[in-house]
Amino acid sequence: MSNILQEIESQIAGVKQSAAKQNVGVVREIGDGVAKIEGLTDAMLNEMLDFGDGVVGLALNLEETEVGAIILGDYTKIGEGTEVRTTGKLLQVPVGKGLLGRVVNTLGQPVDGKGEIKAETNYPVEKIAPGIIKRKSVSQPVQTGIMAVDAMIPIGRGQRELIIGDRSTGKTTICVDTIISQARLNKAAEAAGDKSYRPLYCIYVAIGQKQSNIARVISVLEEAGAMPYTIVVAASASDSASNQYLAPFAGAAMGEWFMDNGLDALIIYDDLSKHAVAYRQVSLVLKRPSGREAYPGDVFYLHSRLLERAARVSEKFGNGSVTALPIIETQAGDVSAYIPTNVISITDGQIYLETDLFYQGVRPAISVGLSVSRVGSAAQVKAMKQVAGRLKGDLAQFRELAAFAQFGSDLDAKTQAQIERGKRIIEVFKQPQYQPIALEAQVAILWTVQNGFMDDVAVEKIKDFQSKLTEFLSSRKTELMAKISQEKTLSDALTADLKAAVTEFKQTYSK
């Protein structure tokens, strides 16, 4: 009996009588995924709020009498009078290599039915971008495998290159090709045990896309063997506006983990037009004042703080990089609309896709005149610079001359030759989707067209000539291709070897 008494006494003595302070509020109104909460005196901007039952929200509007919060997850469980607590935490998502090969939602939870994700740690969704001191100039290439891009509008690691065009002009295809190209390079480097090559991990953020479209992209990546190097963040059209608004920021946080750990990441935001619309929805429901085209006043800041997080940082700060490829959909080719001009002014260049070119059969339908890379040429491989240096000028000249030639006036031999060369360059740049071309093959083909070896081949035979030449070089001249790939510059000796190889091929090719 005394033992029991002693036990009870010791337990009573151990009871802590300190008061726990909690900040609790009550939901006054709920609708459209937005809750108005009374009594939350100490809530901070972007703080996570706990609605109980596993439902979290994000404090976005801090007003005198109430807090406006967006609900993440199932808001049907919340009703008027539900208690809400502050957590003192910012919204975080799981990050790390454990997410590679997986499809996750905005909060980093798996939606592919492949079980739990072993994340390295959590990163805040909103984070201040690296400052000027931390950054380093762009000097390493992102090989997209698309000849027109790698030659004329090159992209470097740490760059932000906008992909802009009307609907169904092949914007997503360019990004998917880039992911496939990177996966192949990563795989080849792993197989060869090449320690000098830095793998590039890809993050594809689908914002407001149809679920069937997202599934199609995932199946293409799986078929190409690119999924092990890719994270897919899906906020489909059936997700709430708040999830669509937060998805790109979650993707950026996942990319930042790679950057902070000395690795390279590529993020594709598909697309930011739908992202701006989702943010407009959230803002209008929160009763924020609307500005131009009913977008809130801070819609520029929304995209600038997202895209500024793409950077290449110096050795002292991790020596990693995040490259961003945002996509913007234009209406009837109007590049001067509100959101397109905003994003053009934030990014380091744009790849503009034209509907007319697409329907003429020029695919990828890249407009050479309107597309530009403001950084990438610094990251371009020397061999590519040597063969592609004059291309952009040649093509622009060809367009002008072709327009002039339509008037049917007699042209001198030089002009005629320029037009014929331009037609062949355009044919060479046509490329089927999901079939990226290796760098050494691109260099060889561009060298061939630049040095007049295709001038006597009929325009309709150019694609056939190109594919057979590529096959000949990759099967019969493997040493030469390996040298181009390793040396990354065309020395006199290599140029002579390439000339001999192309001449040898031309003798066997039947026109």
XYZ file of C-alpha atoms in Angstrom:
511
model
C 0.000 0.000 0.000
C 2.822 2.396 0.937
C 4.491 1.651 -2.437
C 1.362 2.767 -4.270
C 1.194 5.945 -2.152
C 4.842 6.727 -2.862
C 4.273 6.240 -6.597
C 1.234 8.552 -6.604
C 3.165 11.174 -4.560
C 6.122 11.080 -6.961
C 3.794 11.449 -9.953
C 2.024 14.427 -8.347
C 5.402 16.030 -7.601
C 6.438 15.598 -11.254
C 3.380 17.379 -12.687
C 4.382 20.533 -14.536
C 2.132 23.467 -13.827
C 3.442 25.817 -16.528
C 0.818 27.309 -18.849
C 1.171 26.653 -22.584
C 0.336 29.654 -24.737
C -1.368 28.914 -28.046
C -2.662 31.262 -30.679
C -6.146 30.011 -31.569
C -8.674 31.514 -33.944
C -12.070 30.560 -35.358
C -13.182 30.227 -38.970
C -15.784 32.903 -39.673
C -16.375 32.159 -43.346
C -15.211 29.472 -45.787
C -15.621 29.145 -49.545
C -13.659 28.553 -52.756
C -10.730 27.157 -50.813
C -10.307 30.378 -48.824
C -11.044 30.788 -45.103
C -11.581 34.041 -43.178
C -10.380 33.553 -39.583
C -11.114 35.691 -36.531
C -8.982 35.886 -33.391
C -5.572 34.922 -34.846
C -3.621 37.850 -33.425
C -0.080 36.626 -34.020
C -0.277 35.063 -37.488
C 2.596 35.867 -39.858
C 2.539 36.178 -43.641
C 2.968 32.802 -45.388
C 2.738 30.982 -42.033
C 1.244 27.495 -41.960
C -2.035 27.277 -40.074
C -3.344 24.046 -38.569
C -7.064 23.465 -39.147
C -6.982 20.051 -37.439
C -7.830 16.750 -39.166
C -4.567 16.953 -41.167
C -5.701 20.053 -43.102
C -3.243 22.940 -43.393
C -3.669 26.463 -44.665
C -1.423 29.380 -45.538
C -1.942 32.881 -44.112
C -1.959 35.261 -47.088
C -4.061 38.264 -46.038
C -3.341 39.883 -42.670
C -6.100 42.404 -41.976
C -7.054 44.362 -38.859
C -9.915 42.131 -37.793
C -9.283 38.858 -39.604
C -6.788 36.675 -41.413
C -7.430 35.413 -44.964
C -5.927 31.971 -45.546
C -5.857 29.592 -48.495
C -6.539 25.936 -47.719
C -4.215 23.241 -49.024
C -5.894 19.888 -49.350
C -9.525 18.978 -48.691
C -11.382 22.063 -47.479
C -14.713 20.216 -47.230
C -13.701 19.095 -43.710
C -13.671 22.716 -42.513
C -16.813 24.552 -41.497
C -17.813 27.762 -39.774
C -16.561 27.745 -36.182
C -13.624 25.360 -36.824
C -10.691 26.128 -34.534
C -7.441 27.194 -36.217
C -3.965 27.283 -34.632
C -0.777 28.999 -35.791
C 2.253 26.715 -36.146
C 5.125 29.202 -36.290
C 6.417 27.418 -39.413
C 6.688 28.384 -43.051
C 5.196 26.038 -45.646
C 7.784 23.349 -46.440
C 8.153 20.558 -48.986
C 10.333 17.421 -48.911
C 13.475 17.659 -51.063
C 16.361 15.420 -52.104
C 17.327 12.646 -54.500
C 14.579 10.438 -53.034
C 12.045 12.362 -55.154
C 13.726 11.463 -58.473
C 11.552 9.208 -60.621
C 8.414 10.181 -58.697
C 5.242 12.172 -59.352
C 4.263 14.412 -56.425
C 1.622 17.015 -55.670
C 2.216 20.620 -54.528
C 3.024 19.523 -50.960
C 5.532 16.917 -52.160
C 3.238 13.985 -51.357
C 3.420 11.064 -53.842
C 0.507 10.684 -56.270
C 1.969 7.839 -58.366
C 1.060 4.975 -56.013
C 4.701 3.885 -55.623
C 4.790 4.163 -51.835
C 6.428 6.598 -49.477
C 9.222 9.001 -50.457
C 12.470 9.017 -48.495
C 13.290 12.719 -48.495
C 16.659 14.116 -47.355
C 15.114 17.115 -45.575
C 12.433 19.811 -45.979
C 12.870 23.182 -47.695
C 10.646 26.265 -47.395
C 8.449 26.859 -50.441
C 9.154 30.603 -50.447
C 12.804 31.560 -50.140
C 14.803 34.672 -50.990
C 16.824 34.216 -54.199
C 20.647 34.130 -54.034
C 22.148 37.640 -54.126
C 24.690 39.050 -56.586
C 27.698 38.097 -54.391
C 26.672 34.430 -54.336
C 26.232 34.194 -58.094
C 28.687 33.184 -60.765
C 28.527 33.789 -64.511
C 26.971 31.145 -66.733
C 29.629 29.042 -68.477
C 28.349 25.444 -68.740
C 25.917 24.397 -71.480
C 22.522 22.738 -71.207
C 22.461 20.404 -74.225
C 18.839 20.380 -75.364
C 19.519 17.981 -78.259
C 17.477 20.316 -80.494
C 19.818 21.507 -83.223
C 18.177 24.905 -83.803
C 18.378 25.722 -80.074
C 21.906 24.415 -79.384
C 23.265 26.218 -82.467
C 21.463 29.564 -82.453
C 19.732 30.106 -79.085
C 22.019 28.209 -76.683
C 21.052 27.776 -73.027
C 23.579 27.750 -70.174
C 23.273 26.237 -66.694
C 21.841 28.893 -64.384
C 20.003 30.732 -67.172
C 16.273 31.509 -67.462
C 15.064 30.992 -71.018
C 11.407 31.644 -71.785
C 9.588 29.380 -74.243
C 6.707 31.341 -75.712
C 4.109 30.711 -78.413
C 0.437 30.018 -79.108
C -1.256 26.837 -77.943
C -0.101 23.571 -79.551
C 3.013 24.937 -81.252
C 5.333 22.470 -79.503
C 6.375 24.367 -76.345
C 6.170 21.355 -74.002
C 7.862 19.176 -76.648
C 10.996 21.369 -76.557
C 11.167 20.935 -72.777
C 10.531 17.173 -72.879
C 13.240 16.819 -75.561
C 15.649 18.674 -73.260
C 14.846 16.317 -70.347
C 15.386 13.248 -72.597
C 18.661 14.697 -73.924
C 19.948 15.340 -70.382
C 18.918 11.861 -69.196
C 20.873 10.298 -72.089
C 23.959 12.388 -71.275
C 23.663 11.490 -67.557
C 23.333 7.794 -68.427
C 26.271 7.849 -70.869
C 28.508 9.581 -68.304
C 27.505 7.045 -65.619
C 28.202 4.110 -67.967
C 31.614 5.533 -68.949
C 32.450 6.354 -65.324
C 33.104 9.972 -66.343
C 33.607 11.897 -63.085
C 34.160 15.242 -64.840
C 30.605 15.346 -66.244
C 28.051 17.051 -63.994
C 24.653 15.349 -64.268
C 21.641 17.620 -64.725
C 18.516 16.601 -62.805
C 15.169 17.771 -64.178
C 11.988 18.966 -62.465
C 8.819 19.241 -64.558
C 6.101 21.369 -62.930
C 2.689 20.975 -64.582
C 0.371 23.861 -63.667
C -3.299 23.671 -64.607
C -2.715 21.022 -67.295
C -5.241 18.329 -68.159
C -4.429 15.114 -66.295
C -4.310 13.265 -69.633
C -1.572 15.657 -70.846
C 0.480 15.159 -67.672
C 0.092 11.365 -68.006
C 1.237 11.577 -71.647
C 4.401 13.507 -70.696
C 5.180 11.000 -67.920
C 4.737 8.027 -70.288
C 7.061 9.674 -72.889
C 9.698 10.230 -70.181
C 9.337 6.638 -68.960
C 9.684 5.228 -72.492
C 12.825 7.311 -73.055
C 14.284 6.136 -69.719
C 14.394 9.724 -68.411
C 12.202 9.297 -65.304
C 15.069 8.212 -62.941
C 16.554 11.713 -63.394
C 13.255 13.605 -63.204
C 10.776 14.827 -60.579
C 7.246 15.629 -61.786
C 5.258 18.120 -59.687
C 1.638 17.922 -60.796
C -1.016 20.534 -59.996
C -3.583 19.620 -62.637
C -6.592 21.634 -63.791
C -8.778 19.710 -61.301
C -6.597 20.864 -58.354
C -7.551 23.971 -56.400
C -6.271 27.395 -57.489
C -4.129 27.570 -54.316
C -2.341 24.327 -55.224
C -1.720 25.594 -58.764
C -0.378 28.879 -57.380
C 2.068 27.139 -55.020
C 3.241 24.322 -57.338
C 6.056 26.244 -59.131
C 7.415 27.489 -55.787
C 7.466 23.899 -54.511
C 9.366 22.890 -57.682
C 11.842 25.753 -57.137
C 12.479 24.556 -53.551
C 13.222 21.025 -54.835
C 15.645 22.506 -57.384
C 17.345 24.641 -54.728
C 18.307 21.532 -52.754
C 20.328 20.331 -55.773
C 21.915 23.785 -56.159
C 22.879 23.966 -52.470
C 24.496 20.526 -52.667
C 26.761 21.322 -55.610
C 24.496 19.702 -58.224
C 22.712 21.093 -61.277
C 18.946 21.182 -61.754
C 16.662 22.195 -64.622
C 13.111 23.329 -63.834
C 10.327 23.549 -66.392
C 7.267 25.613 -65.442
C 4.441 24.491 -67.729
C 2.973 27.049 -67.867
C 3.121 30.436 -66.131
C 0.075 31.850 -67.970
C -2.117 29.364 -66.074
C -0.105 30.126 -62.928
C -0.971 33.842 -63.190
C -4.646 32.947 -63.716
C -4.621 30.709 -60.598
C -3.038 33.534 -58.569
C -5.646 35.969 -59.896
C -8.389 33.571 -58.733
C -6.901 33.304 -55.249
C -6.449 37.098 -55.017
C -9.966 37.913 -56.167
C -11.482 35.487 -53.645
C -9.312 37.080 -50.925
C -10.850 40.424 -51.990
C -7.495 41.931 -52.921
C -7.793 44.985 -55.181
C -7.402 44.056 -58.843
C -5.269 45.920 -61.374
C -4.725 45.554 -65.122
C -6.788 42.741 -66.709
C -8.070 41.969 -63.154
C -4.645 40.582 -62.190
C -3.491 41.683 -58.719
C -0.879 44.450 -58.547
C 1.894 42.062 -57.471
C 1.587 39.588 -60.365
C 4.966 40.794 -61.702
C 6.540 40.187 -58.295
C 4.918 36.729 -58.255
C 6.908 35.646 -61.331
C 10.061 37.662 -60.660
C 10.610 36.177 -57.190
C 10.056 32.708 -58.661
C 12.416 33.084 -61.627
C 15.120 34.961 -59.679
C 15.657 31.712 -57.759
C 17.251 30.261 -60.895
C 20.979 30.964 -60.632
C 24.465 29.550 -60.813
C 26.239 29.975 -57.469
C 29.998 30.175 -56.898
C 32.190 27.437 -55.324
C 31.984 29.097 -51.914
C 28.193 28.720 -51.861
C 27.882 25.167 -53.200
C 28.858 25.523 -56.887
C 25.438 24.318 -58.061
C 22.904 25.773 -60.457
C 19.205 25.962 -61.197
C 18.191 26.585 -64.821
C 14.604 27.648 -65.471
C 12.578 27.111 -68.655
C 9.263 28.895 -68.053
C 6.542 28.449 -70.681
C 4.068 31.189 -71.631
C 1.082 30.697 -73.907
C 0.220 33.671 -76.125
C -3.133 34.476 -77.707
C -2.881 34.881 -81.510
C 0.863 35.532 -81.276
C 0.465 38.632 -79.097
C 3.854 38.884 -77.364
C 3.030 42.381 -76.107
C 0.201 41.245 -73.765
C 0.522 41.798 -70.007
C 1.882 38.474 -68.674
C 4.135 37.711 -71.718
C 5.874 41.127 -71.488
C 6.297 40.673 -67.730
C 8.030 37.312 -68.109
C 10.094 38.418 -71.152
C 11.517 41.245 -69.027
C 12.455 38.832 -66.200
C 14.133 36.117 -68.309
C 17.516 35.997 -70.094
C 16.074 35.450 -73.564
C 13.190 33.669 -75.241
C 12.516 30.946 -77.773
C 9.515 32.109 -79.795
C 7.446 29.469 -81.585
C 5.374 30.570 -84.584
C 2.064 28.983 -85.569
C 2.638 29.688 -89.289
C 5.998 27.888 -89.262
C 4.442 24.974 -87.375
C 1.775 24.475 -90.043
C 4.345 24.867 -92.840
C 6.008 21.769 -91.415
C 9.001 23.569 -89.840
C 9.146 21.755 -86.505
C 10.353 22.818 -83.964
C 8.666 26.028 -85.190
C 11.340 28.374 -83.818
C 11.279 31.932 -85.171
C 14.951 32.840 -85.597
C 14.192 36.557 -85.831
C 12.283 36.854 -82.549
C 14.226 34.288 -80.497
C 17.324 35.288 -78.563
C 19.606 33.991 -75.840
C 21.205 36.763 -73.787
C 23.620 34.472 -71.914
C 23.894 31.018 -73.476
C 26.577 31.755 -76.086
C 29.029 32.132 -73.174
C 28.262 28.504 -72.297
C 28.330 27.204 -75.868
C 30.877 24.501 -76.673
C 33.709 25.874 -78.880
C 33.089 23.351 -81.678
C 29.453 24.491 -81.872
C 30.523 28.156 -81.928
C 32.865 27.389 -84.840
C 30.122 25.827 -86.988
C 27.124 27.891 -85.840
C 28.688 31.352 -85.696
C 27.326 32.528 -89.053
C 24.081 30.544 -89.049
C 21.774 33.080 -87.447
C 22.908 35.850 -89.787
C 22.664 33.540 -92.805
C 19.101 32.556 -91.932
C 18.002 36.143 -91.298
C 19.522 37.129 -94.659
C 17.787 34.187 -96.339
C 14.390 35.291 -94.967
C 14.912 38.787 -96.367
C 16.098 37.528 -99.762
C 13.300 34.941 -99.968
C 10.716 37.681 -99.362
C 12.406 39.791 -102.058
C 12.604 36.853 -104.512
C 8.817 36.408 -104.330
C 8.465 39.423 -106.626
C 9.908 37.244 -109.387
C 12.775 39.553 -110.388
C 15.926 37.970 -111.849
C 18.469 37.185 -109.162
C 22.222 37.117 -109.584
C 24.109 33.861 -108.922
C 25.322 34.884 -105.434
C 21.802 35.720 -104.216
C 20.467 32.513 -105.741
C 23.180 30.508 -103.939
C 22.310 32.186 -100.620
C 18.633 31.313 -101.041
C 19.466 27.689 -101.895
C 21.792 27.410 -98.868
C 19.082 28.927 -96.605
C 16.514 26.352 -97.773
C 18.926 23.536 -96.843
C 19.709 25.009 -93.414
C 15.966 25.170 -92.656
C 15.593 21.515 -93.721
C 18.523 20.486 -91.481
C 16.904 22.208 -88.486
C 13.659 20.222 -88.858
C 13.620 17.515 -86.238
C 11.083 14.861 -85.108
C 9.866 15.168 -81.520
C 11.421 13.196 -78.638
C 14.559 12.415 -80.688
C 17.322 14.694 -79.385
C 20.570 14.710 -81.397
C 23.982 14.258 -79.741
C 26.354 17.250 -79.783
C 29.021 15.622 -81.995
C 26.371 14.681 -84.622
C 25.028 18.264 -84.574
C 28.535 19.697 -85.092
C 29.261 17.295 -87.994
C 25.957 18.015 -89.763
C 26.220 21.800 -89.368
C 29.831 21.724 -90.603
C 28.659 19.735 -93.651
C 25.891 22.206 -94.563
C 28.096 25.272 -93.888
C 30.882 23.985 -96.140
C 28.665 23.422 -99.166
C 28.559 19.606 -99.116
C 24.745 19.674 -99.237
C 24.439 22.363 -101.924
C 24.053 19.820 -104.727
C 21.593 17.624 -102.792
C 17.921 18.277 -103.649
C 16.032 20.076 -100.839
C 13.540 17.200 -100.430
C 16.460 14.755 -100.054
C 18.254 16.742 -97.312
C 16.620 14.861 -94.385
C 17.503 11.527 -95.975
C 21.091 12.705 -96.579
C 21.325 13.934 -92.983
C 20.060 10.691 -91.394
C 22.310 8.509 -93.570
C 25.335 10.741 -92.867
C 24.651 10.558 -89.107
C 24.349 6.765 -89.332
C 27.592 6.548 -91.389
C 29.543 8.718 -88.918
C 28.214 6.972 -85.792
C 28.802 3.438 -87.131
C 31.898 3.784 -89.358
C 33.678 6.843 -87.895
C 33.200 6.271 -84.164
C 36.739 7.471 -83.321
C 36.210 10.789 -85.096
C 32.854 11.363 -83.313
C 34.401 10.450 -79.952
C 37.213 12.969 -80.576
C 34.747 15.773 -81.383
C 32.795 14.874 -78.220
C 35.922 14.866 -76.021
C 37.897 17.798 -77.462
C 34.785 19.998 -77.894
C 36.681 22.066 -80.467
C 37.364 21.573 -84.201
C 41.154 21.639 -84.616
C 42.684 21.684 -88.106
C 43.419 17.941 -87.874
C 39.826 17.152 -86.812
C 38.431 19.372 -89.574
C 40.562 17.515 -92.136
C 39.334 14.145 -90.790
C 35.720 15.367 -90.893
C 36.168 16.627 -94.469
C 37.616 13.259 -95.539
C 34.755 11.362 -93.838
C 32.011 13.515 -95.431
C 33.694 13.297 -98.863
C 33.892 9.503 -98.493
C 30.180 9.388 -97.582
C 29.188 11.604 -100.531
C 30.820 9.166 -102.971
C 28.655 6.313 -101.625
C 25.416 8.372 -101.312
C 23.096 7.989 -104.287
C 21.094 11.143 -104.890
